[in-house]
Tab-separated table of C-alpha atoms and ligand atoms in Angstrom:
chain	number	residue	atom	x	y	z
T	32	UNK	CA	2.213	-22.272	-17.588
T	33	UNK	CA	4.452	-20.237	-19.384
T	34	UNK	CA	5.331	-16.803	-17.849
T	35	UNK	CA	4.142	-13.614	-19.126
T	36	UNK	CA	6.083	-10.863	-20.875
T	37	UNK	CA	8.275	-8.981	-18.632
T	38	UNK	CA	6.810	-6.059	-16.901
T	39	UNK	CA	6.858	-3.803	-14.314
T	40	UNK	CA	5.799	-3.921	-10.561
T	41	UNK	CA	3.845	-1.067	-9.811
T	42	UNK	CA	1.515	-0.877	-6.536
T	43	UNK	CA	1.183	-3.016	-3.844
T	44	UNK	CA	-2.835	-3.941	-4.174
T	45	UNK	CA	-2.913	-6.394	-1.041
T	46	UNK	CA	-1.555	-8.629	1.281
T	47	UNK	CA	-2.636	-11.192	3.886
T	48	UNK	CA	-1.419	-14.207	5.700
T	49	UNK	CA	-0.292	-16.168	2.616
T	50	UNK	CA	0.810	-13.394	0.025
T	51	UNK	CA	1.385	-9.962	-1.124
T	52	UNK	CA	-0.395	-9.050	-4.247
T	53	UNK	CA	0.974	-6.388	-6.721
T	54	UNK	CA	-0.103	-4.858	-10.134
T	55	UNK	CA	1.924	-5.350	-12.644
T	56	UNK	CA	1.399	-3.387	-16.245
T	57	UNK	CA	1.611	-6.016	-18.724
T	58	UNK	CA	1.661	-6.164	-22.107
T	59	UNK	CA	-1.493	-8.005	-22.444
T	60	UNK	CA	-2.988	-6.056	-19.739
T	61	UNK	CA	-3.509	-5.083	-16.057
T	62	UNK	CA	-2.552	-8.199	-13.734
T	63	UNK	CA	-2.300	-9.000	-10.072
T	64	UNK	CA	0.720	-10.812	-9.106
T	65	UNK	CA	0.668	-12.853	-5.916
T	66	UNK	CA	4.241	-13.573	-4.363
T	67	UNK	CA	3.839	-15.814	-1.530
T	68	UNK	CA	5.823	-14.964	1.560
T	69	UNK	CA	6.222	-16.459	5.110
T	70	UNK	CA	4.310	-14.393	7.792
T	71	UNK	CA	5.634	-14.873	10.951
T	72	UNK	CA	2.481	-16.357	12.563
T	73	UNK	CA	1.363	-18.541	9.801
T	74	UNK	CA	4.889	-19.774	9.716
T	75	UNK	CA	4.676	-21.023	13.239
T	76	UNK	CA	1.297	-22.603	12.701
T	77	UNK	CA	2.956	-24.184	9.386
T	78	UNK	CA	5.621	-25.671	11.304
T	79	UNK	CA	3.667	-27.127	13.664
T	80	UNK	CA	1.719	-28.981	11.424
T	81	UNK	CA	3.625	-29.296	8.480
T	82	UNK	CA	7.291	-28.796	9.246
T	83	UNK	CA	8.133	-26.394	6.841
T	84	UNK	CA	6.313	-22.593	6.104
T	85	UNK	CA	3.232	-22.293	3.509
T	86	UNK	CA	4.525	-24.711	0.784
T	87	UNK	CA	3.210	-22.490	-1.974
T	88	UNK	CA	6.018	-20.155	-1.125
T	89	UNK	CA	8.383	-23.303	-1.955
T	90	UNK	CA	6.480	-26.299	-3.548
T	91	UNK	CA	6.415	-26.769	-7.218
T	92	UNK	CA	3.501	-29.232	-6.944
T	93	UNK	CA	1.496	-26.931	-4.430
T	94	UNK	CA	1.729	-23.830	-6.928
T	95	UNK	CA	0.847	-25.980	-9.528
T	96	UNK	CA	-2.190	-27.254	-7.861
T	97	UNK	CA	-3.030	-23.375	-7.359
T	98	UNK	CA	-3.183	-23.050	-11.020
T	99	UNK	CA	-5.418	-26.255	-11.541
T	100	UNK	CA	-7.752	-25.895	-8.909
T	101	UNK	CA	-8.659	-22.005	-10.232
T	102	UNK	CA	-8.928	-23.325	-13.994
T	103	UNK	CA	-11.039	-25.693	-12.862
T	104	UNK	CA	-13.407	-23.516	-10.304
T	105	UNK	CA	-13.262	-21.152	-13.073
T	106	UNK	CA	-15.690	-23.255	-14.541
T	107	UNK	CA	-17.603	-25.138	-11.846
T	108	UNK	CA	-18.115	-21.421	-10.748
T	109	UNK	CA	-19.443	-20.438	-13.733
T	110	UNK	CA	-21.894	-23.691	-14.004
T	111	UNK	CA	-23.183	-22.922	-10.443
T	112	UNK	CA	-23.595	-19.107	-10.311
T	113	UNK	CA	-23.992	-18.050	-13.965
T	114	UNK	CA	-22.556	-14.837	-13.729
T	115	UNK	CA	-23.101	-13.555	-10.216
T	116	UNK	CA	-19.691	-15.040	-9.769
T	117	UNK	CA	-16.155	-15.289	-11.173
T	118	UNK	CA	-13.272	-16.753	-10.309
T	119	UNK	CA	-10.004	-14.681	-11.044
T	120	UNK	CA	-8.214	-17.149	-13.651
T	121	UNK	CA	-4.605	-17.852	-13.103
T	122	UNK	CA	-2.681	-16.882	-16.212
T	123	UNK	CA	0.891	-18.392	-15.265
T	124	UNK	CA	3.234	-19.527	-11.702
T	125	UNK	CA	6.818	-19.111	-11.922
T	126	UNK	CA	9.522	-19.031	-9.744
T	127	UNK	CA	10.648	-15.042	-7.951
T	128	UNK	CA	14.328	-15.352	-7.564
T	129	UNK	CA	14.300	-11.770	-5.911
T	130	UNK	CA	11.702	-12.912	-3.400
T	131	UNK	CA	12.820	-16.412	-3.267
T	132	UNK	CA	9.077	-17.593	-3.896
T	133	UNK	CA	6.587	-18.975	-6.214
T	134	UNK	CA	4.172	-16.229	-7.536
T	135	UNK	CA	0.784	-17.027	-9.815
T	136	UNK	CA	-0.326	-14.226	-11.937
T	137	UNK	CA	-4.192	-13.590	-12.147
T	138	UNK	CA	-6.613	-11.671	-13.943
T	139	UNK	CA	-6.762	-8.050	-12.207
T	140	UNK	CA	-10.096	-7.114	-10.592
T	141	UNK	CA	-11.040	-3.257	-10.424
T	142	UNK	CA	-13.688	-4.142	-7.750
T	143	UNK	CA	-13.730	-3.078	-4.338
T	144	UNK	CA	-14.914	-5.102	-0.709
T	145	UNK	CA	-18.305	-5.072	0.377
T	146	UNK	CA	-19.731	-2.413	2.316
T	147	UNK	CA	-19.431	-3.369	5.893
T	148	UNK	CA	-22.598	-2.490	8.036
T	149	UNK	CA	-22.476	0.684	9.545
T	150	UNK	CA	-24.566	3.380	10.245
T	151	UNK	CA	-23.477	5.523	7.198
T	152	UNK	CA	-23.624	2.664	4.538
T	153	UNK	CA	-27.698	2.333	4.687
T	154	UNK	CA	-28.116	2.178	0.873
T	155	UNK	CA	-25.402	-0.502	0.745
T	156	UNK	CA	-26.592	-2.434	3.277
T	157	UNK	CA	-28.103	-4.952	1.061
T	158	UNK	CA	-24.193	-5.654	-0.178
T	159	UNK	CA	-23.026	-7.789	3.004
T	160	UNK	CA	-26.449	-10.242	2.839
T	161	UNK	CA	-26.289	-10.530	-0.782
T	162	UNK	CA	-22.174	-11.843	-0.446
T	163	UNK	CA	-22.799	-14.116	2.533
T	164	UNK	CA	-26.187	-15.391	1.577
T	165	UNK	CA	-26.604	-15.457	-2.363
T	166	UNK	CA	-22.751	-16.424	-2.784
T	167	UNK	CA	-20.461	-17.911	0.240
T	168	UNK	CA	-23.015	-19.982	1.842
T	169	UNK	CA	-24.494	-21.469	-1.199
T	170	UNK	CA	-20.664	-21.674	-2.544
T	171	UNK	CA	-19.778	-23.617	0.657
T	172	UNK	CA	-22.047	-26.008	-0.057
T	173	UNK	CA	-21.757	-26.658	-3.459
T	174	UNK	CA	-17.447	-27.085	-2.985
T	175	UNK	CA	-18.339	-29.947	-0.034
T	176	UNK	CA	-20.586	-31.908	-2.797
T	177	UNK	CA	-18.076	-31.578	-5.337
T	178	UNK	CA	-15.237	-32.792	-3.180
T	179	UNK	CA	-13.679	-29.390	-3.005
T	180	UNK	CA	-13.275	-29.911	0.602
T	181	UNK	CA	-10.559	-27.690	1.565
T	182	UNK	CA	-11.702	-24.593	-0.740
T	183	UNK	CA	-14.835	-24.080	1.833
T	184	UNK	CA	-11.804	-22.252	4.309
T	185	UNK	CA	-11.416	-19.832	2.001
T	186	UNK	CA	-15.103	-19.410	0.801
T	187	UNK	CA	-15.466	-18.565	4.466
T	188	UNK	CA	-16.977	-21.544	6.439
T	189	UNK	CA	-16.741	-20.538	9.995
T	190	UNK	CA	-14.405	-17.626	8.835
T	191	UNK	CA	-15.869	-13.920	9.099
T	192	UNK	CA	-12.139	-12.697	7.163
T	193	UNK	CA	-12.819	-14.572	4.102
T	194	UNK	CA	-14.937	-11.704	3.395
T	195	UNK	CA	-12.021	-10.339	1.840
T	196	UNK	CA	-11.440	-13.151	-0.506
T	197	UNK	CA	-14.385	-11.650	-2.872
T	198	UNK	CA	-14.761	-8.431	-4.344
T	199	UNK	CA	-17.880	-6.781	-5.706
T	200	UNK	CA	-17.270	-6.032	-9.286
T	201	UNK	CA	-19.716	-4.145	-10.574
T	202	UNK	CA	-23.165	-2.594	-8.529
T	203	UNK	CA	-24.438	-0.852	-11.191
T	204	UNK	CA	-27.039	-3.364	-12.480
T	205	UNK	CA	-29.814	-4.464	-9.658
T	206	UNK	CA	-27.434	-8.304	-9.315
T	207	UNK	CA	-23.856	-7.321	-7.491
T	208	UNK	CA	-21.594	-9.299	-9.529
T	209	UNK	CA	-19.000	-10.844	-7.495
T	210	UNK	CA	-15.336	-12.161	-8.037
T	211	UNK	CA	-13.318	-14.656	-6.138
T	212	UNK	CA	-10.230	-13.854	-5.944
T	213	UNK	CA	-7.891	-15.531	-3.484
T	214	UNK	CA	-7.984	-18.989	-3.264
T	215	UNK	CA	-5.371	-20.157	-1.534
T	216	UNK	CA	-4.830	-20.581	2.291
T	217	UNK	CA	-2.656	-18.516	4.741
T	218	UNK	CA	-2.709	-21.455	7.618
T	219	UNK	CA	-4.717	-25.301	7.926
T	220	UNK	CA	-8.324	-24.773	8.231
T	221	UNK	CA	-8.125	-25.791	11.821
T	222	UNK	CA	-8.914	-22.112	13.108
T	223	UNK	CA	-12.179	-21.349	12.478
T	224	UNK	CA	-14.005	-18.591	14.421
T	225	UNK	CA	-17.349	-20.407	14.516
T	226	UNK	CA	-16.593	-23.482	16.923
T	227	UNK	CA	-19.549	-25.145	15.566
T	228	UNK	CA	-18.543	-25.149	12.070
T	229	UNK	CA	-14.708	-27.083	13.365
T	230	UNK	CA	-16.425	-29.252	15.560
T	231	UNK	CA	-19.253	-30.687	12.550
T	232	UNK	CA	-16.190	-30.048	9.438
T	233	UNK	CA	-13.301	-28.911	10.178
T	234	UNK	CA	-12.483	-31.648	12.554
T	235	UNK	CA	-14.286	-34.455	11.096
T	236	UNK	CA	-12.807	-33.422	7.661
T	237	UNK	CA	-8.781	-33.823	9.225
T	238	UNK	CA	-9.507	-37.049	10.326
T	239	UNK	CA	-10.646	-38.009	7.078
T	240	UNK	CA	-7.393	-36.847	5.074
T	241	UNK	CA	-5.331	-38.135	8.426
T	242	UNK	CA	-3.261	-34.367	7.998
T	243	UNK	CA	-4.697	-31.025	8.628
T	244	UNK	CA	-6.540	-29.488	6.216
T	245	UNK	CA	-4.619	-27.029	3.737
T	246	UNK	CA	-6.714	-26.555	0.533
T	247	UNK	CA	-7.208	-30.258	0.223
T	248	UNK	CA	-9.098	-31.547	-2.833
T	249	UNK	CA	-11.273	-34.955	-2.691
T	250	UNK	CA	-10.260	-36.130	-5.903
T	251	UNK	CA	-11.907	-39.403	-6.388
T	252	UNK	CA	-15.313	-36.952	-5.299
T	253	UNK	CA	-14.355	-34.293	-7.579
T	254	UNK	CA	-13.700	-36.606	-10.717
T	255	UNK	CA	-17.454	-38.247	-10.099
T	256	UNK	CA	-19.001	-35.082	-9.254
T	257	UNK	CA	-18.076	-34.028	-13.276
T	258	UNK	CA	-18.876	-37.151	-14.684
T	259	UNK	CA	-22.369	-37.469	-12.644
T	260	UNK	CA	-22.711	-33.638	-14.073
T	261	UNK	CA	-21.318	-34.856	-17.462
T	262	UNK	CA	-24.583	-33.565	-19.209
T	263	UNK	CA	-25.441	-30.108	-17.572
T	264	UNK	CA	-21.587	-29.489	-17.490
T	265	UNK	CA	-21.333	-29.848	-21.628
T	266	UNK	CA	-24.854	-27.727	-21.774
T	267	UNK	CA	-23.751	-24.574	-20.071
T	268	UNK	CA	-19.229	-24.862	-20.577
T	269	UNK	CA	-19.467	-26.638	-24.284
T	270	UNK	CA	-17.471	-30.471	-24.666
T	271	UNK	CA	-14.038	-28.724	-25.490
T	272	UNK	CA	-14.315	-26.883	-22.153
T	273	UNK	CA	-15.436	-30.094	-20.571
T	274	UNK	CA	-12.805	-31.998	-22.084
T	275	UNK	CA	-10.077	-29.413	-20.741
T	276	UNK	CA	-11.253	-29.666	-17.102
T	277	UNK	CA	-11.100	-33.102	-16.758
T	278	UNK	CA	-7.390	-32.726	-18.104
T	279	UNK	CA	-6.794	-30.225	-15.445
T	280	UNK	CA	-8.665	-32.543	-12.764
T	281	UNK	CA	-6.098	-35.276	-13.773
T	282	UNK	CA	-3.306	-32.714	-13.285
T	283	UNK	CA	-4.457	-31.384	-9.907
T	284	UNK	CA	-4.201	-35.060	-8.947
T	285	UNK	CA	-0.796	-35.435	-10.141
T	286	UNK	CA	0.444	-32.997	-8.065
T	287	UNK	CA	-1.503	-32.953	-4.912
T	288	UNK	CA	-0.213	-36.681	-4.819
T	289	UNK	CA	3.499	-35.626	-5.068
T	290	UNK	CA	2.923	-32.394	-2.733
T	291	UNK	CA	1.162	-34.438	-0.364
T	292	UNK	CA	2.978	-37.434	0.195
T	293	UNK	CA	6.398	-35.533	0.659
T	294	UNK	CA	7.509	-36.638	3.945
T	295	UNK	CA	7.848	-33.769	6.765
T	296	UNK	CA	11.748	-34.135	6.664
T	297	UNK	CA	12.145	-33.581	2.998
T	298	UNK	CA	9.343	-30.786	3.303
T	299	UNK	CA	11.761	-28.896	5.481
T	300	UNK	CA	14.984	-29.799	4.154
T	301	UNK	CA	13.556	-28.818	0.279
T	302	UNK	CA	12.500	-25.436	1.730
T	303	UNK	CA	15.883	-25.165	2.584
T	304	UNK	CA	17.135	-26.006	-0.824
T	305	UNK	CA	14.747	-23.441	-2.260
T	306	UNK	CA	15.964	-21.067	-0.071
T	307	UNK	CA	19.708	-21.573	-1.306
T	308	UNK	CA	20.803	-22.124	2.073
T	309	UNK	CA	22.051	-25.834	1.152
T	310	UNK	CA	22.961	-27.489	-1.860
T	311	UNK	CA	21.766	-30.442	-3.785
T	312	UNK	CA	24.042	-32.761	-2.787
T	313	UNK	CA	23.641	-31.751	0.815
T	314	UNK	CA	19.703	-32.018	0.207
T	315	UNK	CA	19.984	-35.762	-0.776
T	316	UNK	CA	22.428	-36.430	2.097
T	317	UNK	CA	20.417	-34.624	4.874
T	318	UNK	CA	17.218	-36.984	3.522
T	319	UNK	CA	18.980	-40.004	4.557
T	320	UNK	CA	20.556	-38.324	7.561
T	321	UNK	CA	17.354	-37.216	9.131
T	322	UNK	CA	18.255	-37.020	12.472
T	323	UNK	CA	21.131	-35.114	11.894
T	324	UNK	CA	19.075	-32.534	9.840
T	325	UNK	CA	16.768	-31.694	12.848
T	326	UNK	CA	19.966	-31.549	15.318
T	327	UNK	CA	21.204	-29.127	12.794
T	328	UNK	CA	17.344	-26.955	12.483
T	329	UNK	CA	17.264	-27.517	16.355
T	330	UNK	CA	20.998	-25.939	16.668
T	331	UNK	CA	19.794	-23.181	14.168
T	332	UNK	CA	16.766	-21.855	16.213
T	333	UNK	CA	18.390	-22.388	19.549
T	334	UNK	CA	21.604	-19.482	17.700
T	335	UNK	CA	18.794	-17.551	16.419
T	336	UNK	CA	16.794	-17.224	19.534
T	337	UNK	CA	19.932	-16.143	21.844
T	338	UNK	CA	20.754	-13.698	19.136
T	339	UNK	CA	17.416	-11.995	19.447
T	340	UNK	CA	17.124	-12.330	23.293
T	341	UNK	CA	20.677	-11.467	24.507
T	342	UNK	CA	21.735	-9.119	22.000
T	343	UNK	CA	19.125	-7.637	19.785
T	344	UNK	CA	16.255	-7.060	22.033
T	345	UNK	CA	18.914	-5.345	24.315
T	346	UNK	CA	20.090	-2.881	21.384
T	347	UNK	CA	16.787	-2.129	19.873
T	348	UNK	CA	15.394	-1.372	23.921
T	349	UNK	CA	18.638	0.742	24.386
T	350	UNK	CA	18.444	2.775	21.522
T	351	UNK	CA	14.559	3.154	21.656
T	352	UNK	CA	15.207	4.600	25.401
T	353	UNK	CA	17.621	6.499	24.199
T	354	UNK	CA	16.168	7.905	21.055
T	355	UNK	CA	12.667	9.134	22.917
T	356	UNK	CA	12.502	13.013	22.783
T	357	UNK	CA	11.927	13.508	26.588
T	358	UNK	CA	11.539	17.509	26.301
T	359	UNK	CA	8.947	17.162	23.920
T	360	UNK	CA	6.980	14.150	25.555
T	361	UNK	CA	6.969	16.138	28.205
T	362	UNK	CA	5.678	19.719	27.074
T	363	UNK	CA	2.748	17.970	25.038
T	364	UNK	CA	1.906	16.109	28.238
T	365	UNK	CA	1.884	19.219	29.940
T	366	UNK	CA	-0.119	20.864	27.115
T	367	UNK	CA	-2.663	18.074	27.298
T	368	UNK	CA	-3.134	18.022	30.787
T	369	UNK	CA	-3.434	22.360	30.734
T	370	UNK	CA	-5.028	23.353	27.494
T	371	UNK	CA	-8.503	22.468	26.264
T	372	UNK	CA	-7.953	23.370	22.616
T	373	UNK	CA	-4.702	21.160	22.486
T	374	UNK	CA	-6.982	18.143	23.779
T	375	UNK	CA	-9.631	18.936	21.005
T	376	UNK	CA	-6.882	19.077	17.911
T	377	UNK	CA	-5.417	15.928	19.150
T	378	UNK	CA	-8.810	13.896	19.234
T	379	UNK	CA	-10.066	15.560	15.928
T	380	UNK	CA	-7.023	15.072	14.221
T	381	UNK	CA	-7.511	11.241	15.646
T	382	UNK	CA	-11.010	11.104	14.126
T	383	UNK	CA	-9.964	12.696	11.039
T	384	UNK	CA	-7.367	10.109	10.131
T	385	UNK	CA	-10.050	7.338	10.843
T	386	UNK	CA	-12.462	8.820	8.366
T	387	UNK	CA	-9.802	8.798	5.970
T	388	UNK	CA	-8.586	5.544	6.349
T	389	UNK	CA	-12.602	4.265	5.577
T	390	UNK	CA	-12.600	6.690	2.882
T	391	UNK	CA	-9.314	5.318	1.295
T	392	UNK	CA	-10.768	1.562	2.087
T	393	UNK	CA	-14.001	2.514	0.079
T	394	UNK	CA	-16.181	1.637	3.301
T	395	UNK	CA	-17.416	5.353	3.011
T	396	UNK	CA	-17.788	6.895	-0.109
T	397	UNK	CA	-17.140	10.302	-0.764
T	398	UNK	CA	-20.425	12.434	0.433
T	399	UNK	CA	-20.476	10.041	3.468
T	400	UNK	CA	-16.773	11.143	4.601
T	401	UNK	CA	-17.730	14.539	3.907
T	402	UNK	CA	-20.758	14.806	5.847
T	403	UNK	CA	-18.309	13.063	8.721
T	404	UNK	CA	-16.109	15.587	8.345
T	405	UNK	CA	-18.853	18.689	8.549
T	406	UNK	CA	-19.593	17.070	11.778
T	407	UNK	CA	-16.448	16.544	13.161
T	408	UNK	CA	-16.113	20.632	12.608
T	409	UNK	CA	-19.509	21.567	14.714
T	410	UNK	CA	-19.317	23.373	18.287
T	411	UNK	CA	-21.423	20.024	19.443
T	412	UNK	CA	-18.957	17.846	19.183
T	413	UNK	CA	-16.280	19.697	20.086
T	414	UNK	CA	-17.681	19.819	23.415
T	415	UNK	CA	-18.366	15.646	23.494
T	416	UNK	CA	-14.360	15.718	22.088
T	417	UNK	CA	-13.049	18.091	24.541
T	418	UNK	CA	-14.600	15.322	27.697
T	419	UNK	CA	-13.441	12.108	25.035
T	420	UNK	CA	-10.134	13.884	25.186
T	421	UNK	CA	-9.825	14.083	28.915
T	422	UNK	CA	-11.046	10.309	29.178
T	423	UNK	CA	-8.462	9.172	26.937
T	424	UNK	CA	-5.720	11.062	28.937
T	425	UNK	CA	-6.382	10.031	32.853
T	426	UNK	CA	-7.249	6.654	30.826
T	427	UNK	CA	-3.578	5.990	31.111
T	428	UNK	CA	-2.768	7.175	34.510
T	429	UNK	CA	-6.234	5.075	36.140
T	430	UNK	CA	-4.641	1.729	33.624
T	431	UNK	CA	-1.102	2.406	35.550
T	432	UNK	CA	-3.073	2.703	38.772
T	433	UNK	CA	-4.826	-0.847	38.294
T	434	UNK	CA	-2.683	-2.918	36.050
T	435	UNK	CA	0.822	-1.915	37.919
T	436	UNK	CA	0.517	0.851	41.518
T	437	UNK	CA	-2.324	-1.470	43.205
T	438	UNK	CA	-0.762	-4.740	42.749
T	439	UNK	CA	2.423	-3.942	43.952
T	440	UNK	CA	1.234	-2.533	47.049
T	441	UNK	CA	-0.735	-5.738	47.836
T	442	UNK	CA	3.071	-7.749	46.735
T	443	UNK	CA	4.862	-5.601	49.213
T	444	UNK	CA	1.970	-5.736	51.826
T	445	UNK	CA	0.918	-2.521	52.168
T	446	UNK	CA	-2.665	-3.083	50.870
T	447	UNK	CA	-4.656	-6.650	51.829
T	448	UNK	CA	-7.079	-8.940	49.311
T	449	UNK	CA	-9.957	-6.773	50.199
T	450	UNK	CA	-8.758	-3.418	49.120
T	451	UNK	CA	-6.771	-4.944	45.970
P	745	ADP	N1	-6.983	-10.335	-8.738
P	745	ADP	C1	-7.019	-9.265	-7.944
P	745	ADP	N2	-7.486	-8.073	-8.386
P	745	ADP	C2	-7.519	-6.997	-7.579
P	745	ADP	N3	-7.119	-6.992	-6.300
P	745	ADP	C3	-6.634	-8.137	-5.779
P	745	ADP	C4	-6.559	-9.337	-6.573
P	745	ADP	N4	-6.051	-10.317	-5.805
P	745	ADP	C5	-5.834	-9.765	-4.596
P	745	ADP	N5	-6.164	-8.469	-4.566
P	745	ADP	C6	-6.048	-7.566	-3.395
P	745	ADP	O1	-5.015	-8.025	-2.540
P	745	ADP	C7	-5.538	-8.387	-1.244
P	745	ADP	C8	-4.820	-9.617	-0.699
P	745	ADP	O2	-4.934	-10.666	-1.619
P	745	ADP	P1	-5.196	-12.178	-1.176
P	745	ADP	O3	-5.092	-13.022	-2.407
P	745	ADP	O4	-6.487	-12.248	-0.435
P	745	ADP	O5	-3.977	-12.441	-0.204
P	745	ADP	P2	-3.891	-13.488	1.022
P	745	ADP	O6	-4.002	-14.869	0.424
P	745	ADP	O7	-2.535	-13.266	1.607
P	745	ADP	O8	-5.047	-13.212	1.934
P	745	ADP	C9	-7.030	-8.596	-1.489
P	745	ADP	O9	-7.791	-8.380	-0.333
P	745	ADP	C10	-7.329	-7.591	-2.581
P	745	ADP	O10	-7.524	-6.300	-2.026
P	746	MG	MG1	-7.093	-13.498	1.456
């Protein structure tokens, strides 16, 4: 797992609940860099359950188990989908001392998401289908059998945003060719949209590890799913290749043990370490002095949420007050409210920057946009804009009306249940 040569961090590609993904220029190559980082809502979920935020940001063993599970699905991957799909290998994890996180560098994919459906995407509507049905489903599936339990969360059982896990790699030929790319969680798989799919797995699978789900691997399955495969396996991989995944299966072991069994005061109080906001010797103390470390987290949040109720949330509301340019809020009100061609600019302008922002997200492609555009420009619409325009502005004043005016005359009496 050594590190890669030095090089430079050039463009933010991505980022979602667990990390923010970068390419970096290296000397072997374009690769995406994935620096973990604690989002504030995943952090809270991650406390709940866990006691400390995403332990890939902060676990040695959890990183390392990143790096192991992706060798391995590398080639289970390849065994299962020939070359329909990929999974982005990871070429090394190391410790960011600038970010204060663990970071795995992977192959860089010039791909883009599937087409979402939508009227203007009619030739690519066969994209979507051929992602959910001829990869994630069948993917799903295959993961549960080989004891890849917790990997189905981020194949996108029950999950509609695991979508963006996978990017189409080439639609040239007649087969989209497909790449996996993230494979490790944001929060526990305890969130799924589909109820079903957390009432008949997600559920039944927590009870089974006695912890909530977090990219959880079945070992014992996993190790007799290859060996029950032996023969296939050695067919379409070769015995070397064999041979090195059950190396890496021993290894994943090794440290999901260790990450796993860490107890949830030592998860906290090694984030802590990682952090640099104590020291070793305070580390080993506080893990005997447990109760003592959570009076000290408790007295920590309890500073930190006074801090940001009594005195920054009054600044920052102060100075926003302050800071708003009343003249000019004012005059384009007034415009808005008098002038019919003000209205339209606003709303096309609106429009405009949502075609772009498709555009940009390759949901439209070029003629598509432009065609949008031509359209946006007609008298037609301007006439449909002009009457969106006016909606949108007495939108506010009728929400004011209902949401604030009417109940407080029914508080103060003035109106009874019937007319509220
Ligand atoms: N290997 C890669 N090649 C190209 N783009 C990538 C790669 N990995 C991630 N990205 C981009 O970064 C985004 C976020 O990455 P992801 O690993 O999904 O982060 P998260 O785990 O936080 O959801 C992806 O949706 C994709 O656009
Ligand atoms: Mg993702």
């Amino acid at each position: 797992m050594a590190a890669l040569q030095e090089s430079s961090v050039a463009k933010l590609l991505g980022a979602g609940r667990s990390g923010k993904v970068f390419l970096v220029e290296s000397q072997s190559g374009a690769i995406a860099r994935k620096i973990f980082y604690p989002d504030t809502i995943a952090n809270i979920i991650h406390y709940f359950f866990f006691g400390s935020p995403n332990p890939y940001i902060w676990n040695k063993d959890a990183i390392a188990c990143a790096f192991y599970r992706r060798k391995i699905l590398g080639e289970l991957v390849q065994f299962w989908f020939g070359d329909r799909l990929t999974v982005t290998d990871a070429l090394s994890t190391k410790w960011n001392q600038e970010f204060k996180a663990y970071q795995i560098d992977t192959e860089f994919i010039k791909g883009r998401h599937v087409s979402l459906l939508q009227p203007c995407s009619r030739e690519r509507a066969i994209e979507l289908p051929a992602l959910v049905r001829g990869i994630m489903l069948p993917l799903q599936k295959k993961l549960i059998e080989a004891g890849l339990d917790g990997l189905v969360w981020q194949a996108g059982k029950g999950t509609p945003t695991a979508l963006n896990n996978f990017l189409l790699a080439s639609d040239t030929s007649n087969q989209p060719v497909f790449v996996w790319i993230d494979l490790e969680s944001g929060v526990p798989a305890l969130f799924p949209i589909n109820i079903i799919a957390l009432f008949s797995f997600y559920l039944p699978k927590t009870l089974k590890y006695k912890r909530a789900m977090f990219d959880d691997v079945d070992n014992y399955k996993l190790k007799r799913y290859i060996h029950n495969y032996q023969v296939e396996l050695v067919a379409n991989i070769g015995s070397q290749k064999y041979q090195e995944v059950l190396g890496w299966v021993d290894r994943l072991e090794y440290h999901q043990d260790k990450w796993k069994s860490m107890r949830r005061v030592d998860r906290s109080i090694q984030y802590q370490l990682k952090k640099g906001a104590i020291d070793e010797q305070q580390a080993r103390w506080y893990s005997e002095h447990f109760l003592l470390w959570y009076t000290r987290g408790f007295w920590n949040i309890f500073q930190k949420i006074i801090n940001q109720l009594l005195i920054q949330l009054p600044i920052t509301l102060v100075h926003k007050i302050i800071n708003i340019p009343y003249l000019q809020f004012f005059y384009n009100l007034w415009r808005f409210i008098l002038s019919q061609r003000y209205r339209i600019n606003i709303v096309r302008n609106y429009v405009a920057r949502r075609i772009e922002r498709w555009q940009n997200r390759k949901h439209l492609i070029n003629e598509e946009a432009d065609s949008l555009f031509q359209s946006l420009e007609r008298e037609k619409s301007s006439e449909y804009l002009t009457d969106f325009g006016v909606h949108l502005g007495i939108k506010l004043f009728v929400k004011i009306i209902e949401y604030v005016l009417v109940p407080l005359l029914y508080f103060v009496g003035l109106i009874n249940e019937l007319v509220l």
